[in-house]
């Protein structure tokens, strides 16, 4: 746990109501899909890099974070109920933050409904999470990251991996479909794909560090289109990741029926590293 004064390690004191509070500890609770789980890995990596220590209970944390999902019915109400429980159970002197889809959906209204919340941040802003922590440490009690800017979504510099063998890689964010039951286009924004070079660099690095399974992530993963001059489609990317030395299994989540083309099936059939596993939700879809 970091001390309460700035030091050569680069840590800074955290302020609450103008007073320095010792022990830069955090608690994070995550709900939702693998994308949210991986987003929390990115957030945790940034927190650890900036001198915070993770704890298992909100009572022991100075910074309490709730990474949310808005797919479920009445998701926002459940979030506010949970925030109230956090406030009651954790006691005073805490800094609270709402992350993820409900944060993006409700925006600054969260500050009005839950005045004890100091941070509201959507998934597209995690590359700026370190800057937001600096604002919190300076005493700012209304810190936001709500942009759906498509230019800086993927390259979060610090990621804490929770599994020693399997690693997630986000290759595409957002969705351009308009399924009646889904709010992803509004909370994650339009589809934007990561460059194939960036994906391959991260995958090779993971293999070199001993990871044997890669899971490629996206709200609509098989609509991936490489924005660089290489122009890879999803089937090509799958095959190239599967060829990386040391990678024994490759999976992907989640697919949309409209974009599940024969080339993907052929790639899976041709390479045994590509697992015979397809996550294909069909609820509410019409051709």
mmCIF file of C-alpha atoms in Angstrom:
data_model
loop_
_atom_site.group_PDB
_atom_site.id
_atom_site.type_symbol
_atom_site.label_atom_id
_atom_site.label_comp_id
_atom_site.label_asym_id
_atom_site.label_seq_id
_atom_site.Cartn_x
_atom_site.Cartn_y
_atom_site.Cartn_z
ATOM 1 C CA UNK A 1 0.000 0.000 0.000
ATOM 2 C CA UNK A 2 1.336 3.370 -0.961
ATOM 3 C CA UNK A 3 2.221 5.925 1.673
ATOM 4 C CA UNK A 4 0.223 9.139 2.000
ATOM 5 C CA UNK A 5 2.839 11.477 0.551
ATOM 6 C CA UNK A 6 4.401 11.832 -2.884
ATOM 7 C CA UNK A 7 7.641 9.872 -3.353
ATOM 8 C CA UNK A 8 10.190 8.852 -5.980
ATOM 9 C CA UNK A 9 7.885 6.024 -7.119
ATOM 10 C CA UNK A 10 5.591 8.632 -8.617
ATOM 11 C CA UNK A 11 2.652 8.048 -6.264
ATOM 12 C CA UNK A 12 0.552 11.005 -5.179
ATOM 13 C CA UNK A 13 -1.557 11.518 -2.083
ATOM 14 C CA UNK A 14 -5.307 11.041 -2.503
ATOM 15 C CA UNK A 15 -7.503 13.825 -1.157
ATOM 16 C CA UNK A 16 -11.004 13.591 0.237
ATOM 17 C CA UNK A 17 -12.786 16.818 1.200
ATOM 18 C CA UNK A 18 -9.419 18.576 1.131
ATOM 19 C CA UNK A 19 -7.695 16.124 3.480
ATOM 20 C CA UNK A 20 -4.912 13.670 2.610
ATOM 21 C CA UNK A 21 -6.056 10.060 3.052
ATOM 22 C CA UNK A 22 -3.407 7.371 3.487
ATOM 23 C CA UNK A 23 -3.506 4.008 1.733
ATOM 24 C CA UNK A 24 -4.307 4.146 -1.987
ATOM 25 C CA UNK A 25 -6.541 1.082 -2.045
ATOM 26 C CA UNK A 26 -9.309 0.164 -4.478
ATOM 27 C CA UNK A 27 -12.149 -2.306 -4.815
ATOM 28 C CA UNK A 28 -13.781 -3.108 -8.165
ATOM 29 C CA UNK A 29 -16.907 -5.122 -8.877
ATOM 30 C CA UNK A 30 -17.596 -6.232 -12.452
ATOM 31 C CA UNK A 31 -20.837 -7.274 -14.115
ATOM 32 C CA UNK A 32 -21.538 -8.293 -17.700
ATOM 33 C CA UNK A 33 -19.768 -9.962 -20.583
ATOM 34 C CA UNK A 34 -16.140 -10.855 -21.278
ATOM 35 C CA UNK A 35 -15.683 -7.360 -22.688
ATOM 36 C CA UNK A 36 -16.453 -5.910 -19.274
ATOM 37 C CA UNK A 37 -14.169 -8.419 -17.576
ATOM 38 C CA UNK A 38 -11.319 -7.419 -19.892
ATOM 39 C CA UNK A 39 -12.141 -3.730 -19.416
ATOM 40 C CA UNK A 40 -11.721 -4.240 -15.679
ATOM 41 C CA UNK A 41 -8.323 -5.848 -16.333
ATOM 42 C CA UNK A 42 -7.318 -2.641 -18.132
ATOM 43 C CA UNK A 43 -8.613 -0.443 -15.307
ATOM 44 C CA UNK A 44 -6.891 -2.566 -12.664
ATOM 45 C CA UNK A 45 -3.610 -2.443 -14.596
ATOM 46 C CA UNK A 46 -3.727 1.347 -14.646
ATOM 47 C CA UNK A 47 -4.571 1.534 -10.939
ATOM 48 C CA UNK A 48 -1.691 -0.774 -9.973
ATOM 49 C CA UNK A 49 0.705 1.197 -12.139
ATOM 50 C CA UNK A 50 -0.285 4.398 -10.331
ATOM 51 C CA UNK A 51 0.432 3.011 -6.894
ATOM 52 C CA UNK A 52 -2.933 1.607 -5.821
ATOM 53 C CA UNK A 53 -3.389 -1.744 -4.087
ATOM 54 C CA UNK A 54 -6.417 -3.942 -4.741
ATOM 55 C CA UNK A 55 -8.496 -5.179 -1.806
ATOM 56 C CA UNK A 56 -11.250 -7.788 -1.651
ATOM 57 C CA UNK A 57 -13.900 -5.848 0.264
ATOM 58 C CA UNK A 58 -15.289 -2.329 -0.287
ATOM 59 C CA UNK A 59 -14.946 -1.651 3.437
ATOM 60 C CA UNK A 60 -11.161 -1.800 3.029
ATOM 61 C CA UNK A 61 -10.969 0.435 -0.044
ATOM 62 C CA UNK A 62 -10.603 4.148 -0.455
ATOM 63 C CA UNK A 63 -11.670 4.010 -4.120
ATOM 64 C CA UNK A 64 -14.757 1.873 -4.864
ATOM 65 C CA UNK A 65 -15.527 1.147 -8.538
ATOM 66 C CA UNK A 66 -18.543 -0.521 -10.121
ATOM 67 C CA UNK A 67 -18.091 -1.722 -13.712
ATOM 68 C CA UNK A 68 -21.597 -1.987 -15.101
ATOM 69 C CA UNK A 69 -23.611 -3.700 -17.827
ATOM 70 C CA UNK A 70 -26.804 -2.210 -19.259
ATOM 71 C CA UNK A 71 -28.126 -5.233 -21.166
ATOM 72 C CA UNK A 72 -30.238 -6.605 -18.318
ATOM 73 C CA UNK A 73 -33.704 -5.306 -17.508
ATOM 74 C CA UNK A 74 -33.723 -2.281 -15.184
ATOM 75 C CA UNK A 75 -29.929 -2.294 -15.172
ATOM 76 C CA UNK A 76 -29.608 1.361 -14.207
ATOM 77 C CA UNK A 77 -31.894 0.911 -11.176
ATOM 78 C CA UNK A 78 -29.836 -2.037 -10.027
ATOM 79 C CA UNK A 79 -26.706 0.079 -10.335
ATOM 80 C CA UNK A 80 -28.123 2.860 -8.160
ATOM 81 C CA UNK A 81 -29.305 0.329 -5.578
ATOM 82 C CA UNK A 82 -25.834 -1.201 -5.520
ATOM 83 C CA UNK A 83 -24.213 2.197 -5.165
ATOM 84 C CA UNK A 84 -26.430 2.942 -2.191
ATOM 85 C CA UNK A 85 -25.443 -0.380 -0.628
ATOM 86 C CA UNK A 86 -21.779 0.427 -1.225
ATOM 87 C CA UNK A 87 -22.198 3.776 0.481
ATOM 88 C CA UNK A 88 -24.000 2.264 3.490
ATOM 89 C CA UNK A 89 -21.770 -0.785 3.885
ATOM 90 C CA UNK A 90 -18.446 0.824 3.143
ATOM 91 C CA UNK A 91 -18.999 3.841 5.355
ATOM 92 C CA UNK A 92 -17.801 7.405 4.911
ATOM 93 C CA UNK A 93 -14.542 8.641 3.466
ATOM 94 C CA UNK A 94 -14.767 6.669 0.231
ATOM 95 C CA UNK A 95 -14.475 7.794 -3.384
ATOM 96 C CA UNK A 96 -16.992 6.073 -5.677
ATOM 97 C CA UNK A 97 -16.888 5.546 -9.436
ATOM 98 C CA UNK A 98 -19.271 4.071 -12.028
ATOM 99 C CA UNK A 99 -17.686 2.530 -15.117
ATOM 100 C CA UNK A 100 -18.934 0.772 -18.231
ATOM 101 C CA UNK A 101 -22.209 0.754 -20.139
ATOM 102 C CA UNK A 102 -24.547 2.226 -17.536
ATOM 103 C CA UNK A 103 -22.020 5.024 -16.989
ATOM 104 C CA UNK A 104 -22.111 5.775 -20.713
ATOM 105 C CA UNK A 105 -25.899 5.447 -20.862
ATOM 106 C CA UNK A 106 -26.760 7.608 -17.844
ATOM 107 C CA UNK A 107 -23.819 10.015 -18.035
ATOM 108 C CA UNK A 108 -23.700 12.957 -15.651
ATOM 109 C CA UNK A 109 -27.208 12.187 -14.393
ATOM 110 C CA UNK A 110 -25.456 9.683 -12.107
ATOM 111 C CA UNK A 111 -23.963 12.567 -10.131
ATOM 112 C CA UNK A 112 -27.441 13.930 -9.460
ATOM 113 C CA UNK A 113 -28.996 10.592 -8.483
ATOM 114 C CA UNK A 114 -25.978 9.422 -6.462
ATOM 115 C CA UNK A 115 -24.137 12.518 -5.151
ATOM 116 C CA UNK A 116 -21.497 10.366 -3.440
ATOM 117 C CA UNK A 117 -20.215 9.252 -6.888
ATOM 118 C CA UNK A 118 -17.148 11.163 -8.067
ATOM 119 C CA UNK A 119 -16.249 9.342 -11.307
ATOM 120 C CA UNK A 120 -18.387 8.374 -14.317
ATOM 121 C CA UNK A 121 -16.477 6.699 -17.139
ATOM 122 C CA UNK A 122 -17.527 4.753 -20.244
ATOM 123 C CA UNK A 123 -15.448 2.052 -21.896
ATOM 124 C CA UNK A 124 -14.179 4.219 -24.759
ATOM 125 C CA UNK A 125 -12.349 6.437 -22.253
ATOM 126 C CA UNK A 126 -10.236 3.823 -20.443
ATOM 127 C CA UNK A 127 -7.140 4.990 -22.306
ATOM 128 C CA UNK A 128 -7.538 8.202 -20.274
ATOM 129 C CA UNK A 129 -8.208 6.468 -16.960
ATOM 130 C CA UNK A 130 -4.810 7.452 -15.557
ATOM 131 C CA UNK A 131 -5.618 11.129 -16.167
ATOM 132 C CA UNK A 132 -8.946 10.714 -14.378
ATOM 133 C CA UNK A 133 -7.194 9.245 -11.351
ATOM 134 C CA UNK A 134 -4.984 12.329 -11.221
ATOM 135 C CA UNK A 135 -8.110 14.502 -11.167
ATOM 136 C CA UNK A 136 -9.591 12.443 -8.326
ATOM 137 C CA UNK A 137 -6.344 12.687 -6.393
ATOM 138 C CA UNK A 138 -6.440 16.463 -6.791
ATOM 139 C CA UNK A 139 -9.873 16.574 -5.146
ATOM 140 C CA UNK A 140 -12.118 16.837 -8.215
ATOM 141 C CA UNK A 141 -15.459 15.290 -7.278
ATOM 142 C CA UNK A 142 -17.057 15.267 -10.754
ATOM 143 C CA UNK A 143 -14.674 13.482 -13.106
ATOM 144 C CA UNK A 144 -16.082 12.179 -16.398
ATOM 145 C CA UNK A 145 -14.954 10.122 -19.368
ATOM 146 C CA UNK A 146 -17.960 9.892 -21.661
ATOM 147 C CA UNK A 147 -16.571 10.444 -25.140
ATOM 148 C CA UNK A 148 -17.205 7.825 -27.817
ATOM 149 C CA UNK A 149 -14.160 9.026 -29.755
ATOM 150 C CA UNK A 150 -13.154 6.295 -32.197
ATOM 151 C CA UNK A 151 -9.471 7.225 -32.412
ATOM 152 C CA UNK A 152 -8.175 6.069 -29.019
ATOM 153 C CA UNK A 153 -10.087 3.072 -27.733
ATOM 154 C CA UNK A 154 -7.846 0.016 -27.761
ATOM 155 C CA UNK A 155 -4.309 0.810 -26.698
ATOM 156 C CA UNK A 156 -4.563 0.856 -22.915
ATOM 157 C CA UNK A 157 -0.911 0.708 -21.823
ATOM 158 C CA UNK A 158 -1.404 -1.317 -18.613
ATOM 159 C CA UNK A 159 -3.458 -4.498 -18.294
ATOM 160 C CA UNK A 160 -3.574 -6.852 -15.302
ATOM 161 C CA UNK A 161 -4.302 -10.361 -16.612
ATOM 162 C CA UNK A 162 -6.440 -12.467 -14.275
ATOM 163 C CA UNK A 163 -5.780 -15.849 -15.894
ATOM 164 C CA UNK A 164 -2.205 -17.191 -16.242
ATOM 165 C CA UNK A 165 -3.004 -19.204 -19.384
ATOM 166 C CA UNK A 166 -5.829 -17.425 -21.276
ATOM 167 C CA UNK A 167 -5.731 -13.780 -22.342
ATOM 168 C CA UNK A 168 -8.384 -11.541 -23.854
ATOM 169 C CA UNK A 169 -7.672 -9.218 -26.791
ATOM 170 C CA UNK A 170 -10.259 -6.660 -27.871
ATOM 171 C CA UNK A 171 -10.195 -6.378 -31.676
ATOM 172 C CA UNK A 172 -13.386 -4.391 -32.339
ATOM 173 C CA UNK A 173 -15.570 -2.078 -30.270
ATOM 174 C CA UNK A 174 -19.187 -1.066 -30.740
ATOM 175 C CA UNK A 175 -21.861 -2.288 -33.121
ATOM 176 C CA UNK A 176 -23.666 -0.966 -36.189
ATOM 177 C CA UNK A 177 -26.678 -3.284 -35.889
ATOM 178 C CA UNK A 178 -30.006 -2.133 -34.445
ATOM 179 C CA UNK A 179 -31.349 -5.147 -32.564
ATOM 180 C CA UNK A 180 -34.500 -4.192 -30.671
ATOM 181 C CA UNK A 181 -33.299 -5.609 -27.340
ATOM 182 C CA UNK A 182 -29.745 -4.207 -27.345
ATOM 183 C CA UNK A 183 -28.278 -0.847 -26.266
ATOM 184 C CA UNK A 184 -24.691 -1.566 -27.340
ATOM 185 C CA UNK A 185 -24.708 0.933 -30.264
ATOM 186 C CA UNK A 186 -25.576 3.654 -27.734
ATOM 187 C CA UNK A 187 -23.243 2.610 -24.904
ATOM 188 C CA UNK A 188 -20.249 1.330 -26.885
ATOM 189 C CA UNK A 189 -20.687 3.440 -29.993
ATOM 190 C CA UNK A 190 -20.331 2.524 -33.682
ATOM 191 C CA UNK A 191 -18.110 -0.296 -34.894
ATOM 192 C CA UNK A 192 -14.414 0.524 -35.053
ATOM 193 C CA UNK A 193 -11.763 -2.133 -35.611
ATOM 194 C CA UNK A 194 -8.222 -2.283 -34.327
ATOM 195 C CA UNK A 195 -5.375 -2.589 -36.846
ATOM 196 C CA UNK A 196 -4.196 -6.122 -37.552
ATOM 197 C CA UNK A 197 -0.621 -5.099 -36.739
ATOM 198 C CA UNK A 198 -1.687 -3.947 -33.267
ATOM 199 C CA UNK A 199 -3.616 -7.172 -32.621
ATOM 200 C CA UNK A 200 -0.740 -9.368 -33.798
ATOM 201 C CA UNK A 201 1.799 -7.436 -31.722
ATOM 202 C CA UNK A 202 -0.256 -7.931 -28.565
ATOM 203 C CA UNK A 203 -0.882 -11.611 -29.355
ATOM 204 C CA UNK A 204 2.808 -12.320 -29.976
ATOM 205 C CA UNK A 205 3.724 -10.562 -26.742
ATOM 206 C CA UNK A 206 1.238 -12.675 -24.808
ATOM 207 C CA UNK A 207 2.625 -15.868 -26.362
ATOM 208 C CA UNK A 208 6.155 -14.832 -25.418
ATOM 209 C CA UNK A 209 4.995 -14.383 -21.815
ATOM 210 C CA UNK A 210 3.622 -17.924 -21.715
ATOM 211 C CA UNK A 211 -0.062 -17.486 -22.544
ATOM 212 C CA UNK A 212 -1.351 -20.433 -24.571
ATOM 213 C CA UNK A 213 -4.948 -19.390 -25.263
ATOM 214 C CA UNK A 214 -6.166 -16.189 -26.896
ATOM 215 C CA UNK A 215 -9.794 -15.079 -26.889
ATOM 216 C CA UNK A 216 -10.598 -12.327 -29.387
ATOM 217 C CA UNK A 217 -13.329 -9.987 -28.188
ATOM 218 C CA UNK A 218 -15.872 -7.661 -29.728
ATOM 219 C CA UNK A 219 -19.557 -6.872 -29.529
ATOM 220 C CA UNK A 220 -19.718 -8.149 -33.097
ATOM 221 C CA UNK A 221 -16.328 -9.777 -33.454
ATOM 222 C CA UNK A 222 -16.775 -11.326 -36.873
ATOM 223 C CA UNK A 223 -17.567 -7.998 -38.520
ATOM 224 C CA UNK A 224 -13.912 -7.065 -37.923
ATOM 225 C CA UNK A 225 -12.353 -5.118 -40.794
ATOM 226 C CA UNK A 226 -8.708 -4.122 -40.591
ATOM 227 C CA UNK A 227 -8.568 -0.309 -40.993
ATOM 228 C CA UNK A 228 -4.930 -0.439 -42.157
ATOM 229 C CA UNK A 229 -3.689 -1.004 -45.694
ATOM 230 C CA UNK A 230 -3.385 -4.753 -44.976
ATOM 231 C CA UNK A 231 -7.188 -4.953 -45.101
ATOM 232 C CA UNK A 232 -7.595 -8.270 -43.277
ATOM 233 C CA UNK A 233 -11.072 -9.608 -42.614
ATOM 234 C CA UNK A 234 -11.927 -11.602 -39.499
ATOM 235 C CA UNK A 235 -11.208 -15.012 -41.056
ATOM 236 C CA UNK A 236 -7.719 -13.862 -42.075
ATOM 237 C CA UNK A 237 -7.017 -12.470 -38.611
ATOM 238 C CA UNK A 238 -8.166 -15.716 -36.998
ATOM 239 C CA UNK A 239 -5.817 -17.756 -39.143
ATOM 240 C CA UNK A 240 -2.831 -15.486 -38.506
ATOM 241 C CA UNK A 241 -3.310 -15.436 -34.726
ATOM 242 C CA UNK A 242 -3.584 -19.243 -34.743
ATOM 243 C CA UNK A 243 -0.168 -19.455 -36.438
ATOM 244 C CA UNK A 244 1.673 -17.629 -33.654
ATOM 245 C CA UNK A 245 4.207 -19.999 -32.019
ATOM 246 C CA UNK A 246 3.123 -21.009 -28.521
ATOM 247 C CA UNK A 247 -0.597 -20.352 -29.026
ATOM 248 C CA UNK A 248 -2.511 -23.615 -28.641
ATOM 249 C CA UNK A 249 -6.118 -22.401 -28.618
ATOM 250 C CA UNK A 250 -7.940 -19.439 -30.142
ATOM 251 C CA UNK A 251 -11.557 -18.561 -29.371
ATOM 252 C CA UNK A 252 -13.697 -15.531 -30.114
ATOM 253 C CA UNK A 253 -16.784 -13.829 -28.658
ATOM 254 C CA UNK A 254 -19.341 -12.739 -29.757
ATOM 255 C CA UNK A 255 -20.650 -13.305 -33.287
ATOM 256 C CA UNK A 256 -23.596 -11.900 -35.179
ATOM 257 C CA UNK A 257 -25.436 -14.304 -37.523
ATOM 258 C CA UNK A 258 -25.360 -11.793 -40.366
ATOM 259 C CA UNK A 259 -21.557 -11.705 -40.382
ATOM 260 C CA UNK A 260 -20.872 -15.386 -39.737
ATOM 261 C CA UNK A 261 -19.616 -16.202 -43.234
ATOM 262 C CA UNK A 262 -18.235 -19.379 -44.811
ATOM 263 C CA UNK A 263 -14.644 -18.067 -44.710
ATOM 264 C CA UNK A 264 -14.766 -18.188 -40.907
ATOM 265 C CA UNK A 265 -15.968 -21.795 -40.973
ATOM 266 C CA UNK A 266 -13.242 -22.706 -43.495
ATOM 267 C CA UNK A 267 -10.555 -21.093 -41.326
ATOM 268 C CA UNK A 268 -11.745 -23.024 -38.260
ATOM 269 C CA UNK A 269 -11.834 -26.255 -40.254
ATOM 270 C CA UNK A 270 -8.309 -25.715 -41.620
ATOM 271 C CA UNK A 271 -6.549 -24.920 -38.357
ATOM 272 C CA UNK A 272 -6.914 -27.133 -35.249
ATOM 273 C CA UNK A 273 -5.747 -24.281 -33.029
ATOM 274 C CA UNK A 274 -9.066 -22.538 -33.743
ATOM 275 C CA UNK A 275 -11.434 -24.144 -31.247
ATOM 276 C CA UNK A 276 -14.679 -25.733 -32.408
ATOM 277 C CA UNK A 277 -16.624 -23.271 -30.318
ATOM 278 C CA UNK A 278 -18.976 -20.553 -31.543
ATOM 279 C CA UNK A 279 -20.873 -18.088 -29.373
ATOM 280 C CA UNK A 280 -23.782 -17.125 -31.618
ATOM 281 C CA UNK A 281 -26.676 -15.261 -29.966
ATOM 282 C CA UNK A 282 -29.808 -15.246 -32.116
ATOM 283 C CA UNK A 283 -32.419 -13.550 -29.925
ATOM 284 C CA UNK A 284 -34.283 -10.804 -31.718
ATOM 285 C CA UNK A 285 -32.369 -11.200 -34.992
ATOM 286 C CA UNK A 286 -34.103 -11.107 -38.351
ATOM 287 C CA UNK A 287 -32.270 -11.654 -41.693
#
